[in-house]
mmCIF file of C-alpha atoms in Angstrom:
data_model
loop_
_atom_site.group_PDB
_atom_site.id
_atom_site.type_symbol
_atom_site.label_atom_id
_atom_site.label_comp_id
_atom_site.label_asym_id
_atom_site.label_seq_id
_atom_site.Cartn_x
_atom_site.Cartn_y
_atom_site.Cartn_z
ATOM 1 C CA MET Q 6 -14.163 20.587 14.137
ATOM 2 C CA VAL Q 7 -11.738 20.669 11.238
ATOM 3 C CA SER Q 8 -8.502 21.665 12.877
ATOM 4 C CA THR Q 9 -5.745 20.073 10.841
ATOM 5 C CA LEU Q 10 -5.852 18.926 7.266
ATOM 6 C CA HIS Q 11 -3.349 16.769 5.433
ATOM 7 C CA VAL Q 12 -2.682 15.699 1.873
ATOM 8 C CA HIS Q 13 -5.164 12.993 0.739
ATOM 9 C CA ASP Q 14 -7.926 14.162 3.110
ATOM 10 C CA LEU Q 15 -11.294 14.433 1.381
ATOM 11 C CA ILE Q 16 -13.134 17.592 2.277
ATOM 12 C CA LEU Q 17 -16.685 18.670 1.755
ATOM 13 C CA LEU Q 18 -17.016 22.375 1.024
ATOM 14 C CA ARG Q 19 -19.881 24.495 2.201
ATOM 15 C CA THR Q 20 -20.419 25.724 -1.340
ATOM 16 C CA GLU Q 21 -18.918 24.888 -4.739
ATOM 17 C CA SER Q 22 -17.919 28.503 -5.196
ATOM 18 C CA ALA Q 23 -15.394 27.968 -2.389
ATOM 19 C CA VAL Q 24 -12.777 26.715 -4.863
ATOM 20 C CA ILE Q 25 -10.413 29.371 -6.131
ATOM 21 C CA SER Q 26 -8.989 28.126 -9.418
ATOM 22 C CA THR Q 27 -5.244 28.351 -10.043
ATOM 23 C CA GLN Q 28 -5.984 28.948 -13.701
ATOM 24 C CA SER Q 29 -6.661 32.543 -14.598
ATOM 25 C CA ASP Q 30 -9.100 31.510 -17.313
ATOM 26 C CA SER Q 31 -11.125 29.836 -14.550
ATOM 27 C CA ALA Q 32 -11.248 26.728 -16.686
ATOM 28 C CA CYS Q 33 -11.862 24.580 -13.621
ATOM 29 C CA PRO Q 34 -14.978 22.950 -15.018
ATOM 30 C CA CYS Q 35 -15.335 20.181 -12.670
ATOM 31 C CA LEU Q 36 -17.570 20.740 -9.713
ATOM 32 C CA ASN Q 37 -20.960 19.554 -10.739
ATOM 33 C CA PRO Q 38 -23.578 21.887 -9.230
ATOM 34 C CA ASN Q 39 -25.888 18.900 -8.802
ATOM 35 C CA GLN Q 40 -23.445 17.074 -6.547
ATOM 36 C CA ARG Q 41 -22.097 17.869 -3.124
ATOM 37 C CA PRO Q 42 -18.706 19.599 -3.497
ATOM 38 C CA TRP Q 43 -16.115 17.061 -2.302
ATOM 39 C CA VAL Q 44 -12.487 17.875 -3.097
ATOM 40 C CA VAL Q 45 -9.160 16.355 -2.068
ATOM 41 C CA VAL Q 46 -6.327 18.110 -0.247
ATOM 42 C CA ARG Q 47 -3.345 18.330 -2.593
ATOM 43 C CA ARG Q 48 0.259 18.203 -1.521
ATOM 44 C CA GLY Q 49 1.483 21.712 -0.918
ATOM 45 C CA ARG Q 50 1.993 24.261 1.748
ATOM 46 C CA ILE Q 51 -1.061 25.643 3.527
ATOM 47 C CA SER Q 52 -0.387 29.340 3.736
ATOM 48 C CA GLY Q 53 -2.435 32.429 4.258
ATOM 49 C CA GLY Q 54 -5.288 30.175 5.320
ATOM 50 C CA LEU Q 55 -5.499 28.736 1.802
ATOM 51 C CA ILE Q 56 -5.588 24.966 1.424
ATOM 52 C CA PRO Q 57 -4.427 23.453 -1.876
ATOM 53 C CA VAL Q 58 -7.163 21.199 -3.232
ATOM 54 C CA GLY Q 59 -7.773 19.051 -6.274
ATOM 55 C CA VAL Q 60 -11.121 18.837 -7.991
ATOM 56 C CA ARG Q 61 -12.140 15.675 -9.747
ATOM 57 C CA GLY Q 62 -14.434 15.939 -12.750
ATOM 58 C CA ALA Q 63 -16.219 13.144 -14.521
ATOM 59 C CA GLN Q 64 -13.278 12.647 -16.881
ATOM 60 C CA ARG Q 65 -9.591 12.483 -16.130
ATOM 61 C CA HIS Q 66 -8.848 15.628 -18.150
ATOM 62 C CA GLU Q 67 -11.390 17.530 -16.067
ATOM 63 C CA ARG Q 68 -9.253 17.404 -12.945
ATOM 64 C CA CYS Q 69 -8.011 20.735 -11.800
ATOM 65 C CA ALA Q 70 -6.129 22.380 -9.010
ATOM 66 C CA GLY Q 71 -7.308 25.183 -6.791
ATOM 67 C CA PHE Q 72 -7.375 26.494 -3.250
ATOM 68 C CA THR Q 73 -10.010 26.803 -0.613
ATOM 69 C CA ARG Q 74 -10.304 28.460 2.792
ATOM 70 C CA LEU Q 75 -10.440 26.556 6.041
ATOM 71 C CA SER Q 76 -13.652 28.402 6.877
ATOM 72 C CA ASP Q 77 -15.290 26.876 3.775
ATOM 73 C CA VAL Q 78 -14.595 23.310 4.928
ATOM 74 C CA ALA Q 79 -17.765 21.640 6.249
ATOM 75 C CA GLU Q 80 -16.395 18.159 6.810
ATOM 76 C CA ALA Q 81 -13.096 16.319 6.408
ATOM 77 C CA LEU Q 82 -12.283 12.609 6.188
ATOM 78 C CA ARG Q 83 -8.842 11.012 6.405
ATOM 79 C CA PRO Q 84 -7.974 7.878 4.380
ATOM 80 C CA ASP Q 85 -8.110 5.696 7.517
ATOM 81 C CA GLN Q 86 -11.646 6.952 8.177
ATOM 82 C CA LEU Q 87 -12.664 6.392 4.555
ATOM 83 C CA ARG Q 88 -11.536 2.788 4.791
ATOM 84 C CA LEU Q 89 -14.300 2.085 7.283
ATOM 85 C CA ARG Q 90 -17.036 3.358 4.981
ATOM 86 C CA LEU Q 91 -18.797 0.858 2.798
ATOM 87 C CA ALA Q 92 -19.211 1.162 -0.923
ATOM 88 C CA GLU Q 93 -22.674 0.772 -2.410
ATOM 89 C CA ASP Q 94 -23.633 -2.893 -2.836
ATOM 90 C CA SER Q 95 -23.596 -2.599 -6.607
ATOM 91 C CA ARG Q 96 -20.014 -1.297 -6.547
ATOM 92 C CA ARG Q 97 -18.373 -3.823 -4.233
ATOM 93 C CA LEU Q 98 -17.553 -6.292 -6.988
ATOM 94 C CA LEU Q 99 -15.332 -3.792 -8.792
ATOM 95 C CA PRO Q 100 -11.732 -5.074 -8.631
ATOM 96 C CA ALA Q 101 -10.388 -2.072 -6.703
ATOM 97 C CA PHE Q 102 -13.023 -2.464 -3.954
ATOM 98 C CA ARG Q 103 -12.333 -6.203 -3.776
ATOM 99 C CA THR Q 104 -8.639 -5.452 -3.433
ATOM 100 C CA LEU Q 105 -9.413 -3.059 -0.581
ATOM 101 C CA SER Q 106 -11.416 -5.673 1.300
ATOM 102 C CA TYR Q 107 -8.673 -8.254 0.722
ATOM 103 C CA LEU Q 108 -6.161 -5.872 2.294
ATOM 104 C CA GLU Q 109 -8.540 -5.142 5.159
ATOM 105 C CA SER Q 110 -8.291 -8.802 6.122
ATOM 106 C CA ARG Q 111 -4.534 -9.043 5.574
ATOM 107 C CA LEU Q 112 -3.406 -5.847 7.294
ATOM 108 C CA VAL Q 113 -5.352 -6.385 10.513
ATOM 109 C CA GLY Q 114 -2.324 -6.336 12.775
ATOM 110 C CA LEU Q 115 -0.520 -3.530 10.990
ATOM 111 C CA ASP Q 116 0.780 -0.931 13.388
ATOM 112 C CA MET Q 117 0.191 1.899 10.920
ATOM 113 C CA SER Q 118 -2.756 3.984 9.940
ATOM 114 C CA TRP Q 119 -3.821 3.412 6.335
ATOM 115 C CA GLY Q 120 -6.672 3.790 3.895
ATOM 116 C CA PRO Q 121 -7.703 4.418 0.309
ATOM 117 C CA GLY Q 122 -6.933 7.526 -1.715
ATOM 118 C CA GLY Q 123 -7.569 8.329 -5.386
ATOM 119 C CA SER Q 124 -10.856 7.392 -6.982
ATOM 120 C CA LEU Q 125 -11.800 4.949 -4.201
ATOM 121 C CA GLY Q 126 -11.303 7.495 -1.486
ATOM 122 C CA TYR Q 127 -13.315 10.001 -3.436
ATOM 123 C CA GLU Q 128 -16.163 7.577 -4.062
ATOM 124 C CA LEU Q 129 -16.258 6.405 -0.444
ATOM 125 C CA ALA Q 130 -16.399 9.988 0.788
ATOM 126 C CA SER Q 131 -18.858 11.402 -1.704
ATOM 127 C CA GLY Q 132 -20.931 8.443 -2.842
ATOM 128 C CA ILE Q 133 -20.315 9.673 -6.392
ATOM 129 C CA PRO Q 134 -19.187 6.806 -8.656
ATOM 130 C CA ALA Q 135 -15.537 7.385 -9.614
ATOM 131 C CA VAL Q 136 -13.983 3.900 -9.614
ATOM 132 C CA HIS Q 137 -13.776 2.084 -12.944
ATOM 133 C CA ALA Q 138 -13.304 -1.599 -13.699
ATOM 134 C CA ASP Q 139 -9.643 -0.920 -14.505
ATOM 135 C CA SER Q 140 -8.944 1.434 -11.564
ATOM 136 C CA ASP Q 141 -5.931 0.617 -9.404
ATOM 137 C CA LEU Q 142 -6.264 0.837 -5.658
ATOM 138 C CA ASP Q 143 -4.412 3.917 -4.425
ATOM 139 C CA LEU Q 144 -3.392 3.082 -0.884
ATOM 140 C CA ILE Q 145 -2.069 5.621 1.605
ATOM 141 C CA LEU Q 146 0.061 4.366 4.505
ATOM 142 C CA PHE Q 147 1.071 6.717 7.277
ATOM 143 C CA ALA Q 148 4.612 6.092 8.446
ATOM 144 C CA PRO Q 149 5.449 8.713 11.057
ATOM 145 C CA LYS Q 150 8.330 6.555 12.284
ATOM 146 C CA GLN Q 151 11.082 5.237 10.065
ATOM 147 C CA LEU Q 152 10.435 1.894 8.374
ATOM 148 C CA ASP Q 153 13.488 -0.248 7.962
ATOM 149 C CA ILE Q 154 13.984 -1.896 4.623
ATOM 150 C CA THR Q 155 12.982 -5.359 5.837
ATOM 151 C CA GLU Q 156 9.711 -4.064 7.288
ATOM 152 C CA ALA Q 157 9.021 -2.216 4.054
ATOM 153 C CA GLN Q 158 9.782 -5.285 1.960
ATOM 154 C CA ASN Q 159 7.511 -7.501 4.065
ATOM 155 C CA LEU Q 160 4.730 -4.941 3.874
ATOM 156 C CA TRP Q 161 5.098 -4.514 0.126
ATOM 157 C CA ARG Q 162 5.157 -8.299 -0.360
ATOM 158 C CA MET Q 163 1.842 -8.586 1.472
ATOM 159 C CA ILE Q 164 0.258 -5.650 -0.339
ATOM 160 C CA SER Q 165 1.411 -6.718 -3.780
ATOM 161 C CA SER Q 166 -0.051 -10.195 -3.247
ATOM 162 C CA ALA Q 167 -3.510 -8.589 -3.444
ATOM 163 C CA PRO Q 168 -5.701 -9.672 -6.359
ATOM 164 C CA GLY Q 169 -5.579 -6.234 -8.051
ATOM 165 C CA LYS Q 170 -2.853 -3.675 -8.662
ATOM 166 C CA VAL Q 171 -2.112 -1.507 -5.638
ATOM 167 C CA ASP Q 172 -0.333 1.813 -5.830
ATOM 168 C CA ALA Q 173 0.951 2.226 -2.267
ATOM 169 C CA LEU Q 174 2.125 5.653 -1.184
ATOM 170 C CA ALA Q 175 3.737 6.044 2.226
ATOM 171 C CA GLU Q 176 3.471 9.386 3.984
ATOM 172 C CA THR Q 177 6.091 10.562 6.468
ATOM 173 C CA PRO Q 178 6.082 13.916 8.274
ATOM 174 C CA CYS Q 179 8.356 15.173 5.446
ATOM 175 C CA CYS Q 180 7.083 13.667 2.215
ATOM 176 C CA GLY Q 181 5.322 10.907 0.362
ATOM 177 C CA PHE Q 182 7.040 8.081 -1.500
ATOM 178 C CA SER Q 183 6.211 4.857 -3.327
ATOM 179 C CA LEU Q 184 6.428 1.868 -1.004
ATOM 180 C CA GLU Q 185 7.174 -0.299 -4.038
ATOM 181 C CA GLU Q 186 10.118 1.848 -5.037
ATOM 182 C CA PHE Q 187 11.468 2.035 -1.473
ATOM 183 C CA ALA Q 188 11.145 -1.743 -1.001
ATOM 184 C CA THR Q 189 12.398 -2.934 -4.366
ATOM 185 C CA THR Q 190 14.884 -0.453 -5.776
ATOM 186 C CA SER Q 191 18.557 -1.191 -5.979
ATOM 187 C CA HIS Q 192 19.341 2.513 -6.337
ATOM 188 C CA ARG Q 193 20.234 4.713 -3.441
ATOM 189 C CA LYS Q 194 17.737 7.437 -4.209
ATOM 190 C CA ILE Q 195 13.986 7.360 -4.635
ATOM 191 C CA LEU Q 196 11.413 9.944 -5.657
ATOM 192 C CA LEU Q 197 10.209 11.996 -2.692
ATOM 193 C CA ARG Q 198 7.051 14.077 -3.016
ATOM 194 C CA THR Q 199 7.459 17.088 -0.744
ATOM 195 C CA SER Q 200 5.209 20.076 -0.238
ATOM 196 C CA GLU Q 201 7.791 22.094 -2.204
ATOM 197 C CA GLY Q 202 7.858 19.680 -5.146
ATOM 198 C CA ARG Q 203 9.486 16.407 -6.077
ATOM 199 C CA VAL Q 204 13.095 15.541 -5.382
ATOM 200 C CA LEU Q 205 15.307 12.486 -5.445
ATOM 201 C CA GLY Q 206 16.560 11.558 -2.004
ATOM 202 C CA SER Q 207 17.631 8.653 0.121
ATOM 203 C CA ASN Q 208 15.835 9.243 3.424
ATOM 204 C CA PRO Q 209 12.098 10.006 3.387
ATOM 205 C CA TRP Q 210 12.134 10.739 7.126
ATOM 206 C CA SER Q 211 14.843 13.357 6.994
ATOM 207 C CA LEU Q 212 15.075 15.716 4.087
ATOM 208 C CA SER Q 213 18.377 17.432 4.140
ATOM 209 C CA ASN Q 214 20.812 18.621 1.589
ATOM 210 C CA GLY Q 215 23.371 16.245 2.984
ATOM 211 C CA GLU Q 216 22.117 13.373 0.853
ATOM 212 C CA ASP Q 217 25.598 12.158 0.084
ATOM 213 C CA ASN Q 218 26.572 11.392 3.660
ATOM 214 C CA MET S 12 -3.672 4.760 -23.439
ATOM 215 C CA GLU S 13 -1.432 6.334 -26.038
ATOM 216 C CA LYS S 14 1.866 5.339 -27.615
ATOM 217 C CA ILE S 15 4.354 8.011 -28.681
ATOM 218 C CA GLU S 16 7.774 7.694 -30.332
ATOM 219 C CA PHE S 17 10.574 10.160 -30.910
ATOM 220 C CA ASN S 18 13.958 9.912 -32.643
ATOM 221 C CA TYR S 19 17.077 11.928 -31.878
ATOM 222 C CA PRO S 20 19.580 11.016 -34.616
ATOM 223 C CA GLU S 21 22.262 13.382 -33.276
ATOM 224 C CA ALA S 22 22.669 11.406 -30.027
ATOM 225 C CA LYS S 23 25.627 9.233 -30.989
ATOM 226 C CA ARG S 24 27.799 8.788 -27.883
ATOM 227 C CA LEU S 25 28.375 5.129 -27.068
ATOM 228 C CA ILE S 26 26.595 3.967 -23.933
ATOM 229 C CA THR S 27 27.341 0.581 -22.375
ATOM 230 C CA LYS S 28 25.181 0.360 -19.253
ATOM 231 C CA ARG S 29 21.451 0.120 -18.743
ATOM 232 C CA ALA S 30 19.199 1.609 -16.099
ATOM 233 C CA HIS S 31 15.738 0.813 -14.806
ATOM 234 C CA VAL S 32 14.255 3.434 -12.477
ATOM 235 C CA GLY S 33 10.859 4.534 -11.220
ATOM 236 C CA VAL S 34 7.563 2.766 -10.717
ATOM 237 C CA VAL S 35 4.251 2.720 -12.530
ATOM 238 C CA GLY S 36 2.143 4.482 -9.916
ATOM 239 C CA SER S 37 -0.131 7.523 -9.892
ATOM 240 C CA GLY S 38 1.764 10.581 -11.061
ATOM 241 C CA ASP S 39 4.942 8.615 -11.652
ATOM 242 C CA MET S 40 6.549 6.519 -14.363
ATOM 243 C CA GLU S 41 9.015 3.730 -15.046
ATOM 244 C CA VAL S 42 12.023 4.311 -17.306
ATOM 245 C CA LEU S 43 14.183 1.708 -18.981
ATOM 246 C CA LEU S 44 17.243 3.189 -20.615
ATOM 247 C CA GLU S 45 19.572 0.905 -22.569
ATOM 248 C CA PRO S 46 22.328 1.157 -25.176
ATOM 249 C CA ASN S 47 21.100 1.431 -28.750
ATOM 250 C CA SER S 48 22.785 -0.869 -31.204
ATOM 251 C CA GLU S 49 22.508 1.796 -33.898
ATOM 252 C CA GLU S 50 23.496 5.445 -33.887
ATOM 253 C CA GLY S 51 20.959 7.896 -32.555
ATOM 254 C CA ALA S 52 18.430 7.688 -29.757
ATOM 255 C CA HIS S 53 14.899 6.346 -29.842
ATOM 256 C CA VAL S 54 12.186 7.030 -27.301
ATOM 257 C CA PHE S 55 9.118 4.815 -26.877
ATOM 258 C CA ILE S 56 6.442 6.100 -24.518
ATOM 259 C CA THR S 57 3.313 4.309 -23.342
ATOM 260 C CA THR S 58 1.146 6.645 -21.305
ATOM 261 C CA SER S 59 -2.185 6.298 -19.549
ATOM 262 C CA VAL S 60 -2.937 9.976 -20.194
ATOM 263 C CA ASN S 61 -3.845 10.894 -23.763
ATOM 264 C CA GLY S 62 -3.254 14.146 -25.585
ATOM 265 C CA PHE S 63 0.122 15.284 -24.191
ATOM 266 C CA GLY S 64 2.325 14.522 -27.198
ATOM 267 C CA ASP S 65 3.584 18.116 -27.422
ATOM 268 C CA ALA S 66 4.516 18.188 -23.725
ATOM 269 C CA TRP S 67 6.460 14.928 -24.106
ATOM 270 C CA ARG S 68 8.192 16.342 -27.178
ATOM 271 C CA SER S 69 9.346 19.438 -25.309
ATOM 272 C CA VAL S 70 10.589 17.407 -22.321
ATOM 273 C CA PHE S 71 12.669 15.147 -24.596
ATOM 274 C CA ASP S 72 13.922 18.056 -26.729
ATOM 275 C CA ARG S 73 15.180 19.583 -23.489
ATOM 276 C CA PHE S 74 16.661 16.292 -22.294
ATOM 277 C CA PHE S 75 18.510 15.619 -25.564
ATOM 278 C CA SER S 76 19.812 19.180 -25.706
ATOM 279 C CA LYS S 77 22.127 18.061 -22.861
ATOM 280 C CA PHE S 78 22.335 14.290 -23.205
ATOM 281 C CA ASP S 79 23.959 12.832 -26.312
ATOM 282 C CA GLY S 80 23.973 9.076 -25.609
ATOM 283 C CA ALA S 81 22.838 6.586 -28.272
ATOM 284 C CA VAL S 82 20.139 4.923 -26.202
ATOM 285 C CA ARG S 83 16.735 3.380 -26.405
ATOM 286 C CA ILE S 84 14.403 4.770 -23.769
ATOM 287 C CA TYR S 85 11.192 2.940 -22.868
ATOM 288 C CA ILE S 86 8.725 4.807 -20.681
ATOM 289 C CA ASN S 87 5.674 3.404 -18.955
ATOM 290 C CA ASP S 88 3.856 6.472 -17.694
ATOM 291 C CA ALA S 89 1.004 6.789 -15.190
ATOM 292 C CA GLY S 90 0.544 10.545 -15.367
ATOM 293 C CA ALA S 91 3.958 11.893 -14.304
ATOM 294 C CA THR S 92 4.293 15.681 -14.400
ATOM 295 C CA PRO S 93 6.956 17.131 -16.749
ATOM 296 C CA GLY S 94 9.115 17.876 -13.677
ATOM 297 C CA SER S 95 8.926 14.248 -12.539
ATOM 298 C CA VAL S 96 9.716 13.029 -16.042
ATOM 299 C CA LEU S 97 12.937 15.055 -16.046
ATOM 300 C CA LEU S 98 13.843 13.835 -12.526
ATOM 301 C CA ARG S 99 13.385 10.207 -13.581
ATOM 302 C CA LEU S 100 15.425 10.747 -16.747
ATOM 303 C CA GLU S 101 18.209 12.408 -14.749
ATOM 304 C CA GLN S 102 18.120 9.502 -12.301
ATOM 305 C CA ALA S 103 18.451 6.992 -15.164
ATOM 306 C CA VAL S 104 21.404 8.936 -16.576
ATOM 307 C CA GLU S 105 23.040 9.000 -13.141
ATOM 308 C CA VAL S 106 22.776 5.204 -13.023
ATOM 309 C CA ILE S 107 24.356 4.583 -16.449
ATOM 310 C CA GLU S 108 27.124 7.093 -15.891
ATOM 311 C CA GLN S 109 28.120 5.958 -12.393
#
């Protein structure tokens, strides 16, 4: 059922002991044994059958990084699937959820797959409250084909007109990047988040060393 | 939310340009780098993640071991990793030294 996983996917593990901590002191405190073990796929290379995952605790400082095995994944949800899930009634008035429903109405014709990440994605997947009154909306946009600058600017203009702050990350087959930075910067290079780490580059759809062409 | 400041009095080289790079988004930060009217460099950080003063100190110690410009640096941080902080600082320096 779970054949391919990508960064930002929320996954439900079969057991909370399925997270292998990257910290030798096993200080990964976060998975609450009373809650179902949902974790997020981190950016990084999947190798040796190990998937890099992030664990979200109740507090920001309780986040930690680890790995899990594909065979321990019970269920996986992509951001565009999470978008279609409804928050609990009592949570829908939180600014970040209102911003999401505003964008749902404005991005109807968008020829891209998109959805929430961050605390919203986590809450929509798990049902565990994670969004706060001051949470931004982390938005993931999948851009397998190159966006030209005008398209990106129009998209960012629409997204940034939302009532709350939106942190929009575009994902290409090579990397992730900030839509705001791509659309508004006057510099040639932007920050590209690759599975090998972060670099400055000019083309998020083609990572090469020939940046200065 | 935490505010942190550092001073690097040995950074005295005259700088004439300013740079504004980065964005305030998850795991990233915005940097404004501008000439300082006095000698020395001053760093003003506003970060959404508390308790990393020592990590910021070591990043800036490393940065000012190579960069000697008399600048004011304003940082608006949303949880950038030390590696991203250095990338953004290098990018800002590239802009002012173009």
